[in-house]
mmCIF file with all atom_site columns, C-alpha atoms in Angstrom:
data_model
loop_
_atom_site.group_PDB
_atom_site.id
_atom_site.type_symbol
_atom_site.label_atom_id
_atom_site.label_alt_id
_atom_site.label_comp_id
_atom_site.label_asym_id
_atom_site.label_entity_id
_atom_site.label_seq_id
_atom_site.pdbx_PDB_ins_code
_atom_site.Cartn_x
_atom_site.Cartn_y
_atom_site.Cartn_z
_atom_site.occupancy
_atom_site.B_iso_or_equiv
_atom_site.pdbx_formal_charge
_atom_site.auth_seq_id
_atom_site.auth_comp_id
_atom_site.auth_asym_id
_atom_site.auth_atom_id
_atom_site.pdbx_PDB_model_num
ATOM 1   C CA . MET A 1 1   ? 24.279 5.081   22.053  1.00 0.00 ? 1   MET A CA 1
ATOM 2   C CA . ALA A 1 2   ? 23.801 8.375   23.950  1.00 0.00 ? 2   ALA A CA 1
ATOM 3   C CA . ILE A 1 3   ? 20.473 10.112  23.440  1.00 0.00 ? 3   ILE A CA 1
ATOM 4   C CA . SER A 1 4   ? 20.232 13.840  24.250  1.00 0.00 ? 4   SER A CA 1
ATOM 5   C CA . THR A 1 5   ? 17.565 16.519  24.459  1.00 0.00 ? 5   THR A CA 1
ATOM 6   C CA . ILE A 1 6   ? 17.837 20.294  24.024  1.00 0.00 ? 6   ILE A CA 1
ATOM 7   C CA . ASN A 1 7   ? 16.906 22.300  27.110  1.00 0.00 ? 7   ASN A CA 1
ATOM 8   C CA . SER A 1 8   ? 15.550 25.868  27.346  1.00 0.00 ? 8   SER A CA 1
ATOM 9   C CA . ASN A 1 9   ? 19.073 27.315  27.243  1.00 0.00 ? 9   ASN A CA 1
ATOM 10  C CA . GLY A 1 10  ? 19.797 25.636  23.955  1.00 0.00 ? 10  GLY A CA 1
ATOM 11  C CA . LEU A 1 11  ? 22.225 23.194  25.607  1.00 0.00 ? 11  LEU A CA 1
ATOM 12  C CA . THR A 1 12  ? 22.076 19.437  25.291  1.00 0.00 ? 12  THR A CA 1
ATOM 13  C CA . SER A 1 13  ? 21.536 17.191  28.273  1.00 0.00 ? 13  SER A CA 1
ATOM 14  C CA . PRO A 1 14  ? 21.372 13.417  28.472  1.00 0.00 ? 14  PRO A CA 1
ATOM 15  C CA . LEU A 1 15  ? 17.984 11.715  28.305  1.00 0.00 ? 15  LEU A CA 1
ATOM 16  C CA . THR A 1 16  ? 17.804 9.716   31.539  1.00 0.00 ? 16  THR A CA 1
ATOM 17  C CA . THR A 1 17  ? 14.615 7.757   30.843  1.00 0.00 ? 17  THR A CA 1
ATOM 18  C CA . ALA A 1 18  ? 15.455 4.084   30.389  1.00 0.00 ? 18  ALA A CA 1
ATOM 19  C CA . LEU A 1 19  ? 14.636 2.570   27.013  1.00 0.00 ? 19  LEU A CA 1
ATOM 20  C CA . PRO A 1 20  ? 12.925 -0.825  27.115  1.00 0.00 ? 20  PRO A CA 1
ATOM 21  C CA . VAL A 1 21  ? 14.818 -3.824  25.729  1.00 0.00 ? 21  VAL A CA 1
ATOM 22  C CA . ALA A 1 22  ? 13.125 -7.114  24.985  1.00 0.00 ? 22  ALA A CA 1
ATOM 23  C CA . SER A 1 23  ? 14.010 -10.012 27.265  1.00 0.00 ? 23  SER A CA 1
ATOM 24  C CA . GLY A 1 24  ? 17.192 -11.540 25.929  1.00 0.00 ? 24  GLY A CA 1
ATOM 25  C CA . GLY A 1 25  ? 17.491 -8.792  23.347  1.00 0.00 ? 25  GLY A CA 1
ATOM 26  C CA . THR A 1 26  ? 20.491 -6.654  22.446  1.00 0.00 ? 26  THR A CA 1
ATOM 27  C CA . GLY A 1 27  ? 18.695 -3.334  22.073  1.00 0.00 ? 27  GLY A CA 1
ATOM 28  C CA . LEU A 1 28  ? 19.285 -3.387  18.305  1.00 0.00 ? 28  LEU A CA 1
ATOM 29  C CA . THR A 1 29  ? 16.408 -3.134  15.837  1.00 0.00 ? 29  THR A CA 1
ATOM 30  C CA . THR A 1 30  ? 16.265 -6.461  14.052  1.00 0.00 ? 30  THR A CA 1
ATOM 31  C CA . VAL A 1 31  ? 12.789 -6.667  12.546  1.00 0.00 ? 31  VAL A CA 1
ATOM 32  C CA . PRO A 1 32  ? 12.684 -9.713  10.239  1.00 0.00 ? 32  PRO A CA 1
ATOM 33  C CA . HIS A 1 33  ? 11.406 -9.078  6.747   1.00 0.00 ? 33  HIS A CA 1
ATOM 34  C CA . THR A 1 34  ? 10.903 -10.672 3.342   1.00 0.00 ? 34  THR A CA 1
ATOM 35  C CA . ILE A 1 35  ? 10.691 -9.151  -0.138  1.00 0.00 ? 35  ILE A CA 1
ATOM 36  C CA . THR A 1 36  ? 8.350  -9.882  -3.042  1.00 0.00 ? 36  THR A CA 1
ATOM 37  C CA . VAL A 1 37  ? 9.227  -8.483  -6.482  1.00 0.00 ? 37  VAL A CA 1
ATOM 38  C CA . TYR A 1 38  ? 7.031  -8.332  -9.596  1.00 0.00 ? 38  TYR A CA 1
ATOM 39  C CA . THR A 1 39  ? 8.666  -7.544  -12.939 1.00 0.00 ? 39  THR A CA 1
ATOM 40  C CA . SER A 1 40  ? 5.809  -8.286  -15.349 1.00 0.00 ? 40  SER A CA 1
ATOM 41  C CA . GLY A 1 41  ? 2.181  -9.282  -15.613 1.00 0.00 ? 41  GLY A CA 1
ATOM 42  C CA . SER A 1 42  ? -0.730 -8.858  -13.247 1.00 0.00 ? 42  SER A CA 1
ATOM 43  C CA . GLY A 1 43  ? -2.493 -10.804 -10.521 1.00 0.00 ? 43  GLY A CA 1
ATOM 44  C CA . THR A 1 44  ? -3.255 -10.866 -6.823  1.00 0.00 ? 44  THR A CA 1
ATOM 45  C CA . TYR A 1 45  ? -0.740 -10.292 -4.034  1.00 0.00 ? 45  TYR A CA 1
ATOM 46  C CA . THR A 1 46  ? -1.449 -12.237 -0.838  1.00 0.00 ? 46  THR A CA 1
ATOM 47  C CA . THR A 1 47  ? -0.116 -10.776 2.406   1.00 0.00 ? 47  THR A CA 1
ATOM 48  C CA . PRO A 1 48  ? 2.021  -13.382 4.222   1.00 0.00 ? 48  PRO A CA 1
ATOM 49  C CA . THR A 1 49  ? 0.869  -14.870 7.523   1.00 0.00 ? 49  THR A CA 1
ATOM 50  C CA . ASN A 1 50  ? 1.862  -12.784 10.576  1.00 0.00 ? 50  ASN A CA 1
ATOM 51  C CA . CYS A 1 51  ? 2.922  -9.841  8.392   1.00 0.00 ? 51  CYS A CA 1
ATOM 52  C CA . LYS A 1 52  ? 2.236  -6.594  10.259  1.00 0.00 ? 52  LYS A CA 1
ATOM 53  C CA . ALA A 1 53  ? 3.226  -3.996  7.662   1.00 0.00 ? 53  ALA A CA 1
ATOM 54  C CA . ILE A 1 54  ? 4.246  -3.767  4.009   1.00 0.00 ? 54  ILE A CA 1
ATOM 55  C CA . LEU A 1 55  ? 6.331  -1.148  2.232   1.00 0.00 ? 55  LEU A CA 1
ATOM 56  C CA . ILE A 1 56  ? 5.521  -0.823  -1.467  1.00 0.00 ? 56  ILE A CA 1
ATOM 57  C CA . GLU A 1 57  ? 7.735  0.815   -4.070  1.00 0.00 ? 57  GLU A CA 1
ATOM 58  C CA . LEU A 1 58  ? 6.683  0.866   -7.706  1.00 0.00 ? 58  LEU A CA 1
ATOM 59  C CA . ILE A 1 59  ? 7.316  2.687   -10.946 1.00 0.00 ? 59  ILE A CA 1
ATOM 60  C CA . GLY A 1 60  ? 5.366  2.964   -14.174 1.00 0.00 ? 60  GLY A CA 1
ATOM 61  C CA . ALA A 1 61  ? 6.910  1.876   -17.467 1.00 0.00 ? 61  ALA A CA 1
ATOM 62  C CA . GLY A 1 62  ? 8.897  4.221   -19.681 1.00 0.00 ? 62  GLY A CA 1
ATOM 63  C CA . GLY A 1 63  ? 7.634  5.566   -22.990 1.00 0.00 ? 63  GLY A CA 1
ATOM 64  C CA . GLY A 1 64  ? 9.261  4.535   -26.268 1.00 0.00 ? 64  GLY A CA 1
ATOM 65  C CA . GLY A 1 65  ? 11.685 6.867   -28.009 1.00 0.00 ? 65  GLY A CA 1
ATOM 66  C CA . GLY A 1 66  ? 10.378 8.898   -30.932 1.00 0.00 ? 66  GLY A CA 1
ATOM 67  C CA . GLY A 1 67  ? 11.427 7.860   -34.425 1.00 0.00 ? 67  GLY A CA 1
ATOM 68  C CA . THR A 1 68  ? 13.908 10.048  -36.317 1.00 0.00 ? 68  THR A CA 1
ATOM 69  C CA . GLN A 1 69  ? 12.261 11.433  -39.463 1.00 0.00 ? 69  GLN A CA 1
ATOM 70  C CA . SER A 1 70  ? 12.830 13.845  -42.354 1.00 0.00 ? 70  SER A CA 1
ATOM 71  C CA . ASN A 1 71  ? 10.283 16.385  -41.031 1.00 0.00 ? 71  ASN A CA 1
ATOM 72  C CA . TYR A 1 72  ? 8.367  17.319  -37.896 1.00 0.00 ? 72  TYR A CA 1
ATOM 73  C CA . ASN A 1 73  ? 5.008  15.735  -36.977 1.00 0.00 ? 73  ASN A CA 1
ATOM 74  C CA . VAL A 1 74  ? 5.347  12.640  -39.139 1.00 0.00 ? 74  VAL A CA 1
ATOM 75  C CA . GLY A 1 75  ? 2.561  10.129  -38.512 1.00 0.00 ? 75  GLY A CA 1
ATOM 76  C CA . GLY A 1 76  ? 3.559  6.977   -36.654 1.00 0.00 ? 76  GLY A CA 1
ATOM 77  C CA . ALA A 1 77  ? 6.857  8.419   -35.447 1.00 0.00 ? 77  ALA A CA 1
ATOM 78  C CA . THR A 1 78  ? 5.704  9.111   -31.880 1.00 0.00 ? 78  THR A CA 1
ATOM 79  C CA . GLY A 1 79  ? 6.672  6.393   -29.405 1.00 0.00 ? 79  GLY A CA 1
ATOM 80  C CA . THR A 1 80  ? 3.863  4.703   -27.500 1.00 0.00 ? 80  THR A CA 1
ATOM 81  C CA . ALA A 1 81  ? 3.316  5.359   -23.802 1.00 0.00 ? 81  ALA A CA 1
ATOM 82  C CA . GLY A 1 82  ? 4.496  2.940   -21.160 1.00 0.00 ? 82  GLY A CA 1
ATOM 83  C CA . GLY A 1 83  ? 1.882  1.049   -19.176 1.00 0.00 ? 83  GLY A CA 1
ATOM 84  C CA . ASN A 1 84  ? 0.699  1.988   -15.696 1.00 0.00 ? 84  ASN A CA 1
ATOM 85  C CA . THR A 1 85  ? 2.029  0.022   -12.732 1.00 0.00 ? 85  THR A CA 1
ATOM 86  C CA . THR A 1 86  ? -0.522 -0.478  -9.944  1.00 0.00 ? 86  THR A CA 1
ATOM 87  C CA . PHE A 1 87  ? -0.783 -2.055  -6.501  1.00 0.00 ? 87  PHE A CA 1
ATOM 88  C CA . GLY A 1 88  ? -4.190 -1.687  -4.896  1.00 0.00 ? 88  GLY A CA 1
ATOM 89  C CA . SER A 1 89  ? -4.977 2.042   -5.044  1.00 0.00 ? 89  SER A CA 1
ATOM 90  C CA . LEU A 1 90  ? -1.345 3.023   -5.812  1.00 0.00 ? 90  LEU A CA 1
ATOM 91  C CA . THR A 1 91  ? -0.555 4.033   -9.400  1.00 0.00 ? 91  THR A CA 1
ATOM 92  C CA . GLY A 1 92  ? 2.717  4.812   -11.109 1.00 0.00 ? 92  GLY A CA 1
ATOM 93  C CA . GLY A 1 93  ? 1.640  6.213   -14.463 1.00 0.00 ? 93  GLY A CA 1
ATOM 94  C CA . GLY A 1 94  ? 3.491  5.152   -17.602 1.00 0.00 ? 94  GLY A CA 1
ATOM 95  C CA . GLY A 1 95  ? 5.676  7.730   -19.297 1.00 0.00 ? 95  GLY A CA 1
ATOM 96  C CA . PRO A 1 96  ? 4.446  9.192   -22.613 1.00 0.00 ? 96  PRO A CA 1
ATOM 97  C CA . GLY A 1 97  ? 6.345  8.274   -25.769 1.00 0.00 ? 97  GLY A CA 1
ATOM 98  C CA . GLY A 1 98  ? 8.853  10.583  -27.417 1.00 0.00 ? 98  GLY A CA 1
ATOM 99  C CA . THR A 1 99  ? 7.471  12.844  -30.141 1.00 0.00 ? 99  THR A CA 1
ATOM 100 C CA . VAL A 1 100 ? 8.809  14.364  -33.336 1.00 0.00 ? 100 VAL A CA 1
ATOM 101 C CA . SER A 1 101 ? 8.128  17.793  -31.903 1.00 0.00 ? 101 SER A CA 1
ATOM 102 C CA . ALA A 1 102 ? 10.108 20.529  -30.166 1.00 0.00 ? 102 ALA A CA 1
ATOM 103 C CA . VAL A 1 103 ? 7.795  20.196  -27.136 1.00 0.00 ? 103 VAL A CA 1
ATOM 104 C CA . PRO A 1 104 ? 8.648  17.144  -24.988 1.00 0.00 ? 104 PRO A CA 1
ATOM 105 C CA . PRO A 1 105 ? 5.925  15.132  -23.237 1.00 0.00 ? 105 PRO A CA 1
ATOM 106 C CA . ALA A 1 106 ? 5.415  15.259  -19.467 1.00 0.00 ? 106 ALA A CA 1
ATOM 107 C CA . GLY A 1 107 ? 6.709  12.514  -17.174 1.00 0.00 ? 107 GLY A CA 1
ATOM 108 C CA . GLY A 1 108 ? 4.483  9.721   -15.907 1.00 0.00 ? 108 GLY A CA 1
ATOM 109 C CA . THR A 1 109 ? 2.124  10.633  -13.082 1.00 0.00 ? 109 THR A CA 1
ATOM 110 C CA . ALA A 1 110 ? 2.171  9.144   -9.563  1.00 0.00 ? 110 ALA A CA 1
ATOM 111 C CA . SER A 1 111 ? -0.598 8.868   -6.967  1.00 0.00 ? 111 SER A CA 1
ATOM 112 C CA . GLY A 1 112 ? -1.723 7.206   -3.761  1.00 0.00 ? 112 GLY A CA 1
ATOM 113 C CA . GLY A 1 113 ? 1.602  6.983   -1.940  1.00 0.00 ? 113 GLY A CA 1
ATOM 114 C CA . ASP A 1 114 ? 3.315  8.652   0.977   1.00 0.00 ? 114 ASP A CA 1
ATOM 115 C CA . VAL A 1 115 ? 5.825  9.706   -1.691  1.00 0.00 ? 115 VAL A CA 1
ATOM 116 C CA . ASN A 1 116 ? 4.690  10.408  -5.286  1.00 0.00 ? 116 ASN A CA 1
ATOM 117 C CA . ILE A 1 117 ? 7.337  11.479  -7.818  1.00 0.00 ? 117 ILE A CA 1
ATOM 118 C CA . THR A 1 118 ? 6.531  12.394  -11.416 1.00 0.00 ? 118 THR A CA 1
ATOM 119 C CA . GLY A 1 119 ? 8.659  10.648  -14.026 1.00 0.00 ? 119 GLY A CA 1
ATOM 120 C CA . GLY A 1 120 ? 11.640 12.248  -15.752 1.00 0.00 ? 120 GLY A CA 1
ATOM 121 C CA . ILE A 1 121 ? 11.008 14.042  -19.059 1.00 0.00 ? 121 ILE A CA 1
ATOM 122 C CA . GLY A 1 122 ? 12.634 12.830  -22.273 1.00 0.00 ? 122 GLY A CA 1
ATOM 123 C CA . GLY A 1 123 ? 14.653 15.138  -24.504 1.00 0.00 ? 123 GLY A CA 1
ATOM 124 C CA . SER A 1 124 ? 12.810 17.215  -27.102 1.00 0.00 ? 124 SER A CA 1
ATOM 125 C CA . SER A 1 125 ? 13.074 16.636  -30.841 1.00 0.00 ? 125 SER A CA 1
ATOM 126 C CA . VAL A 1 126 ? 15.657 18.687  -32.748 1.00 0.00 ? 126 VAL A CA 1
ATOM 127 C CA . SER A 1 127 ? 15.977 19.516  -36.461 1.00 0.00 ? 127 SER A CA 1
ATOM 128 C CA . GLN A 1 128 ? 19.522 18.870  -37.736 1.00 0.00 ? 128 GLN A CA 1
ATOM 129 C CA . SER A 1 129 ? 21.110 19.760  -41.052 1.00 0.00 ? 129 SER A CA 1
ATOM 130 C CA . ASN A 1 130 ? 23.992 17.320  -40.601 1.00 0.00 ? 130 ASN A CA 1
ATOM 131 C CA . GLY A 1 131 ? 24.604 14.113  -38.676 1.00 0.00 ? 131 GLY A CA 1
ATOM 132 C CA . ALA A 1 132 ? 24.030 14.495  -34.949 1.00 0.00 ? 132 ALA A CA 1
ATOM 133 C CA . LEU A 1 133 ? 23.127 12.770  -31.699 1.00 0.00 ? 133 LEU A CA 1
ATOM 134 C CA . GLY A 1 134 ? 19.640 11.551  -30.914 1.00 0.00 ? 134 GLY A CA 1
ATOM 135 C CA . CYS A 1 135 ? 17.726 12.566  -27.778 1.00 0.00 ? 135 CYS A CA 1
ATOM 136 C CA . PRO A 1 136 ? 17.978 10.877  -24.348 1.00 0.00 ? 136 PRO A CA 1
ATOM 137 C CA . GLY A 1 137 ? 15.048 9.212   -22.641 1.00 0.00 ? 137 GLY A CA 1
ATOM 138 C CA . GLY A 1 138 ? 13.745 10.392  -19.276 1.00 0.00 ? 138 GLY A CA 1
ATOM 139 C CA . VAL A 1 139 ? 15.438 8.722   -16.299 1.00 0.00 ? 139 VAL A CA 1
ATOM 140 C CA . GLY A 1 140 ? 13.245 7.033   -13.689 1.00 0.00 ? 140 GLY A CA 1
ATOM 141 C CA . PHE A 1 141 ? 13.619 7.035   -9.889  1.00 0.00 ? 141 PHE A CA 1
ATOM 142 C CA . PHE A 1 142 ? 15.690 3.841   -9.944  1.00 0.00 ? 142 PHE A CA 1
ATOM 143 C CA . GLY A 1 143 ? 18.091 5.141   -12.615 1.00 0.00 ? 143 GLY A CA 1
ATOM 144 C CA . GLY A 1 144 ? 18.923 2.906   -15.559 1.00 0.00 ? 144 GLY A CA 1
ATOM 145 C CA . GLY A 1 145 ? 18.391 5.571   -18.224 1.00 0.00 ? 145 GLY A CA 1
ATOM 146 C CA . VAL A 1 146 ? 20.473 5.898   -21.370 1.00 0.00 ? 146 VAL A CA 1
ATOM 147 C CA . GLY A 1 147 ? 21.929 8.788   -23.301 1.00 0.00 ? 147 GLY A CA 1
ATOM 148 C CA . PRO A 1 148 ? 21.249 9.504   -26.958 1.00 0.00 ? 148 PRO A CA 1
ATOM 149 C CA . ALA A 1 149 ? 22.606 7.422   -29.812 1.00 0.00 ? 149 ALA A CA 1
ATOM 150 C CA . GLY A 1 150 ? 25.699 8.609   -31.640 1.00 0.00 ? 150 GLY A CA 1
ATOM 151 C CA . ASP A 1 151 ? 25.893 9.990   -35.169 1.00 0.00 ? 151 ASP A CA 1
ATOM 152 C CA . GLY A 1 152 ? 23.980 7.625   -37.450 1.00 0.00 ? 152 GLY A CA 1
ATOM 153 C CA . GLN A 1 153 ? 23.630 4.928   -34.769 1.00 0.00 ? 153 GLN A CA 1
ATOM 154 C CA . PRO A 1 154 ? 20.622 3.057   -33.333 1.00 0.00 ? 154 PRO A CA 1
ATOM 155 C CA . SER A 1 155 ? 19.799 4.033   -29.763 1.00 0.00 ? 155 SER A CA 1
ATOM 156 C CA . PRO A 1 156 ? 20.735 1.926   -26.711 1.00 0.00 ? 156 PRO A CA 1
ATOM 157 C CA . SER A 1 157 ? 18.062 0.474   -24.426 1.00 0.00 ? 157 SER A CA 1
ATOM 158 C CA . PRO A 1 158 ? 17.366 1.550   -20.829 1.00 0.00 ? 158 PRO A CA 1
ATOM 159 C CA . ALA A 1 159 ? 17.941 -0.954  -18.016 1.00 0.00 ? 159 ALA A CA 1
ATOM 160 C CA . ALA A 1 160 ? 15.270 -3.629  -17.636 1.00 0.00 ? 160 ALA A CA 1
ATOM 161 C CA . ASN A 1 161 ? 12.454 -2.774  -15.203 1.00 0.00 ? 161 ASN A CA 1
ATOM 162 C CA . SER A 1 162 ? 13.904 0.666   -14.463 1.00 0.00 ? 162 SER A CA 1
ATOM 163 C CA . GLY A 1 163 ? 10.832 2.482   -15.812 1.00 0.00 ? 163 GLY A CA 1
ATOM 164 C CA . SER A 1 164 ? 13.114 4.791   -17.815 1.00 0.00 ? 164 SER A CA 1
ATOM 165 C CA . GLY A 1 165 ? 12.196 6.084   -21.258 1.00 0.00 ? 165 GLY A CA 1
ATOM 166 C CA . GLY A 1 166 ? 13.683 4.992   -24.574 1.00 0.00 ? 166 GLY A CA 1
ATOM 167 C CA . SER A 1 167 ? 16.080 7.259   -26.450 1.00 0.00 ? 167 SER A CA 1
ATOM 168 C CA . SER A 1 168 ? 16.107 8.194   -30.128 1.00 0.00 ? 168 SER A CA 1
ATOM 169 C CA . SER A 1 169 ? 18.583 7.264   -32.833 1.00 0.00 ? 169 SER A CA 1
ATOM 170 C CA . GLY A 1 170 ? 21.330 9.494   -34.177 1.00 0.00 ? 170 GLY A CA 1
ATOM 171 C CA . THR A 1 171 ? 21.266 10.882  -37.713 1.00 0.00 ? 171 THR A CA 1
ATOM 172 C CA . SER A 1 172 ? 23.878 10.759  -40.413 1.00 0.00 ? 172 SER A CA 1
ATOM 173 C CA . GLY A 1 173 ? 22.328 13.493  -42.561 1.00 0.00 ? 173 GLY A CA 1
ATOM 174 C CA . ALA A 1 174 ? 19.615 16.147  -42.580 1.00 0.00 ? 174 ALA A CA 1
ATOM 175 C CA . ALA A 1 175 ? 16.743 14.955  -40.374 1.00 0.00 ? 175 ALA A CA 1
ATOM 176 C CA . VAL A 1 176 ? 14.562 15.682  -37.368 1.00 0.00 ? 176 VAL A CA 1
ATOM 177 C CA . GLY A 1 177 ? 15.683 13.567  -34.436 1.00 0.00 ? 177 GLY A CA 1
ATOM 178 C CA . GLY A 1 178 ? 12.904 11.956  -32.451 1.00 0.00 ? 178 GLY A CA 1
ATOM 179 C CA . GLY A 1 179 ? 12.372 13.001  -28.850 1.00 0.00 ? 179 GLY A CA 1
ATOM 180 C CA . GLY A 1 180 ? 13.153 10.705  -25.939 1.00 0.00 ? 180 GLY A CA 1
ATOM 181 C CA . GLY A 1 181 ? 10.375 8.854   -24.133 1.00 0.00 ? 181 GLY A CA 1
ATOM 182 C CA . SER A 1 182 ? 9.593  9.991   -20.588 1.00 0.00 ? 182 SER A CA 1
ATOM 183 C CA . SER A 1 183 ? 9.959  7.745   -17.553 1.00 0.00 ? 183 SER A CA 1
ATOM 184 C CA . GLY A 1 184 ? 7.190  6.340   -15.390 1.00 0.00 ? 184 GLY A CA 1
ATOM 185 C CA . GLY A 1 185 ? 6.046  7.847   -12.090 1.00 0.00 ? 185 GLY A CA 1
ATOM 186 C CA . TYR A 1 186 ? 7.382  6.478   -8.773  1.00 0.00 ? 186 TYR A CA 1
ATOM 187 C CA . VAL A 1 187 ? 5.274  5.679   -5.702  1.00 0.00 ? 187 VAL A CA 1
ATOM 188 C CA . ARG A 1 188 ? 6.308  4.650   -2.163  1.00 0.00 ? 188 ARG A CA 1
ATOM 189 C CA . LYS A 1 189 ? 3.768  3.662   0.505   1.00 0.00 ? 189 LYS A CA 1
ATOM 190 C CA . LEU A 1 190 ? 3.968  2.106   3.978   1.00 0.00 ? 190 LEU A CA 1
ATOM 191 C CA . ILE A 1 191 ? 0.818  0.187   4.941   1.00 0.00 ? 191 ILE A CA 1
ATOM 192 C CA . ASN A 1 192 ? 0.374  -0.893  8.543   1.00 0.00 ? 192 ASN A CA 1
ATOM 193 C CA . SER A 1 193 ? -2.064 -3.756  9.237   1.00 0.00 ? 193 SER A CA 1
ATOM 194 C CA . PRO A 1 194 ? -2.324 -4.604  5.522   1.00 0.00 ? 194 PRO A CA 1
ATOM 195 C CA . ALA A 1 195 ? -5.340 -6.226  3.913   1.00 0.00 ? 195 ALA A CA 1
ATOM 196 C CA . ALA A 1 196 ? -5.316 -9.927  3.058   1.00 0.00 ? 196 ALA A CA 1
ATOM 197 C CA . THR A 1 197 ? -4.906 -9.329  -0.690  1.00 0.00 ? 197 THR A CA 1
ATOM 198 C CA . TYR A 1 198 ? -4.178 -6.589  -3.224  1.00 0.00 ? 198 TYR A CA 1
ATOM 199 C CA . SER A 1 199 ? -4.491 -6.559  -7.003  1.00 0.00 ? 199 SER A CA 1
ATOM 200 C CA . TYR A 1 200 ? -1.354 -5.575  -8.927  1.00 0.00 ? 200 TYR A CA 1
ATOM 201 C CA . ALA A 1 201 ? -0.167 -4.962  -12.478 1.00 0.00 ? 201 ALA A CA 1
ATOM 202 C CA . VAL A 1 202 ? 3.271  -4.133  -13.874 1.00 0.00 ? 202 VAL A CA 1
ATOM 203 C CA . GLY A 1 203 ? 3.339  -1.736  -16.823 1.00 0.00 ? 203 GLY A CA 1
ATOM 204 C CA . ALA A 1 204 ? 5.032  -2.862  -20.043 1.00 0.00 ? 204 ALA A CA 1
ATOM 205 C CA . GLY A 1 205 ? 7.523  -0.556  -21.750 1.00 0.00 ? 205 GLY A CA 1
ATOM 206 C CA . GLY A 1 206 ? 6.271  1.612   -24.617 1.00 0.00 ? 206 GLY A CA 1
ATOM 207 C CA . ALA A 1 207 ? 7.346  0.811   -28.174 1.00 0.00 ? 207 ALA A CA 1
ATOM 208 C CA . ALA A 1 208 ? 9.651  3.108   -30.138 1.00 0.00 ? 208 ALA A CA 1
ATOM 209 C CA . GLY A 1 209 ? 8.165  5.199   -32.939 1.00 0.00 ? 209 GLY A CA 1
ATOM 210 C CA . ASN A 1 210 ? 8.706  4.445   -36.608 1.00 0.00 ? 210 ASN A CA 1
ATOM 211 C CA . ALA A 1 211 ? 12.148 5.660   -37.690 1.00 0.00 ? 211 ALA A CA 1
ATOM 212 C CA . ALA A 1 212 ? 12.308 4.313   -41.270 1.00 0.00 ? 212 ALA A CA 1
ATOM 213 C CA . PRO A 1 213 ? 14.494 4.912   -43.227 1.00 0.00 ? 213 PRO A CA 1
ATOM 214 C CA . PHE A 1 214 ? 16.729 5.968   -40.299 1.00 0.00 ? 214 PHE A CA 1
ATOM 215 C CA . ASN A 1 215 ? 18.118 3.799   -37.507 1.00 0.00 ? 215 ASN A CA 1
ATOM 216 C CA . THR A 1 216 ? 15.773 2.575   -34.805 1.00 0.00 ? 216 THR A CA 1
ATOM 217 C CA . SER A 1 217 ? 15.031 4.286   -31.507 1.00 0.00 ? 217 SER A CA 1
ATOM 218 C CA . SER A 1 218 ? 14.684 2.207   -28.320 1.00 0.00 ? 218 SER A CA 1
ATOM 219 C CA . ASN A 1 219 ? 11.670 0.954   -26.413 1.00 0.00 ? 219 ASN A CA 1
ATOM 220 C CA . GLY A 1 220 ? 10.918 2.161   -22.905 1.00 0.00 ? 220 GLY A CA 1
ATOM 221 C CA . ALA A 1 221 ? 11.730 -0.065  -19.924 1.00 0.00 ? 221 ALA A CA 1
ATOM 222 C CA . ALA A 1 222 ? 9.028  -1.986  -18.067 1.00 0.00 ? 222 ALA A CA 1
ATOM 223 C CA . GLY A 1 223 ? 8.036  -1.003  -14.552 1.00 0.00 ? 223 GLY A CA 1
ATOM 224 C CA . ILE A 1 224 ? 8.531  -2.920  -11.304 1.00 0.00 ? 224 ILE A CA 1
ATOM 225 C CA . ILE A 1 225 ? 6.841  -3.507  -7.926  1.00 0.00 ? 225 ILE A CA 1
ATOM 226 C CA . ILE A 1 226 ? 8.900  -4.176  -4.783  1.00 0.00 ? 226 ILE A CA 1
ATOM 227 C CA . VAL A 1 227 ? 7.025  -5.206  -1.621  1.00 0.00 ? 227 VAL A CA 1
ATOM 228 C CA . THR A 1 228 ? 8.979  -5.434  1.652   1.00 0.00 ? 228 THR A CA 1
ATOM 229 C CA . GLU A 1 229 ? 7.082  -7.378  4.320   1.00 0.00 ? 229 GLU A CA 1
ATOM 230 C CA . PHE A 1 230 ? 7.664  -6.791  8.048   1.00 0.00 ? 230 PHE A CA 1
ATOM 231 C CA . TYR A 1 231 ? 6.842  -9.179  10.881  1.00 0.00 ? 231 TYR A CA 1
ATOM 232 C CA . VAL A 1 232 ? 7.112  -9.216  14.696  1.00 0.00 ? 232 VAL A CA 1
#
């Protein structure tokens, strides 16, 4: 592979400095690695022997979809928030649940990483005089979100461990469709010379709000932690 530099005239010239290659090596980067994945629960992560760096990716759980109701601001119709996903000092906040309100909730927060991305916002509640679609849940960093339910139908569920929010059910008559739950926040962090152990917890998906007597909305998806371990 040719490596070039840009000189003072704006022209490229070859870089003549030799690059070191390990004895018997090919010059290719072939750093061995392993992967640890947590999809539920909490506990203690132990850094493997001879591991020199770890790359953590995590996402908080999605909020539950709001329940479709006959009027705005009905008690019990708001979906519950998804749980926070944590690894040491890293936190992917759970997404708030969908509301029976025209104002959608914010996405889940994210903190502590080299990259911190707030979760996607679920659709806002809408008053409908005839049958109509529900509202979609917020889509998380890993995708896996779902669109709204069809006319008079229960809502589909987001992909497992995607951290996406639940959607709300469709209506077959006059009603106020519940809002979609928001997704959890995403965090990415590279840690060189990692500690011996880290505490972790995977957020559980939020429950859908009460939609009686209409069809049910869907729960939010649980979060996930992915740890890639690098050696020498």
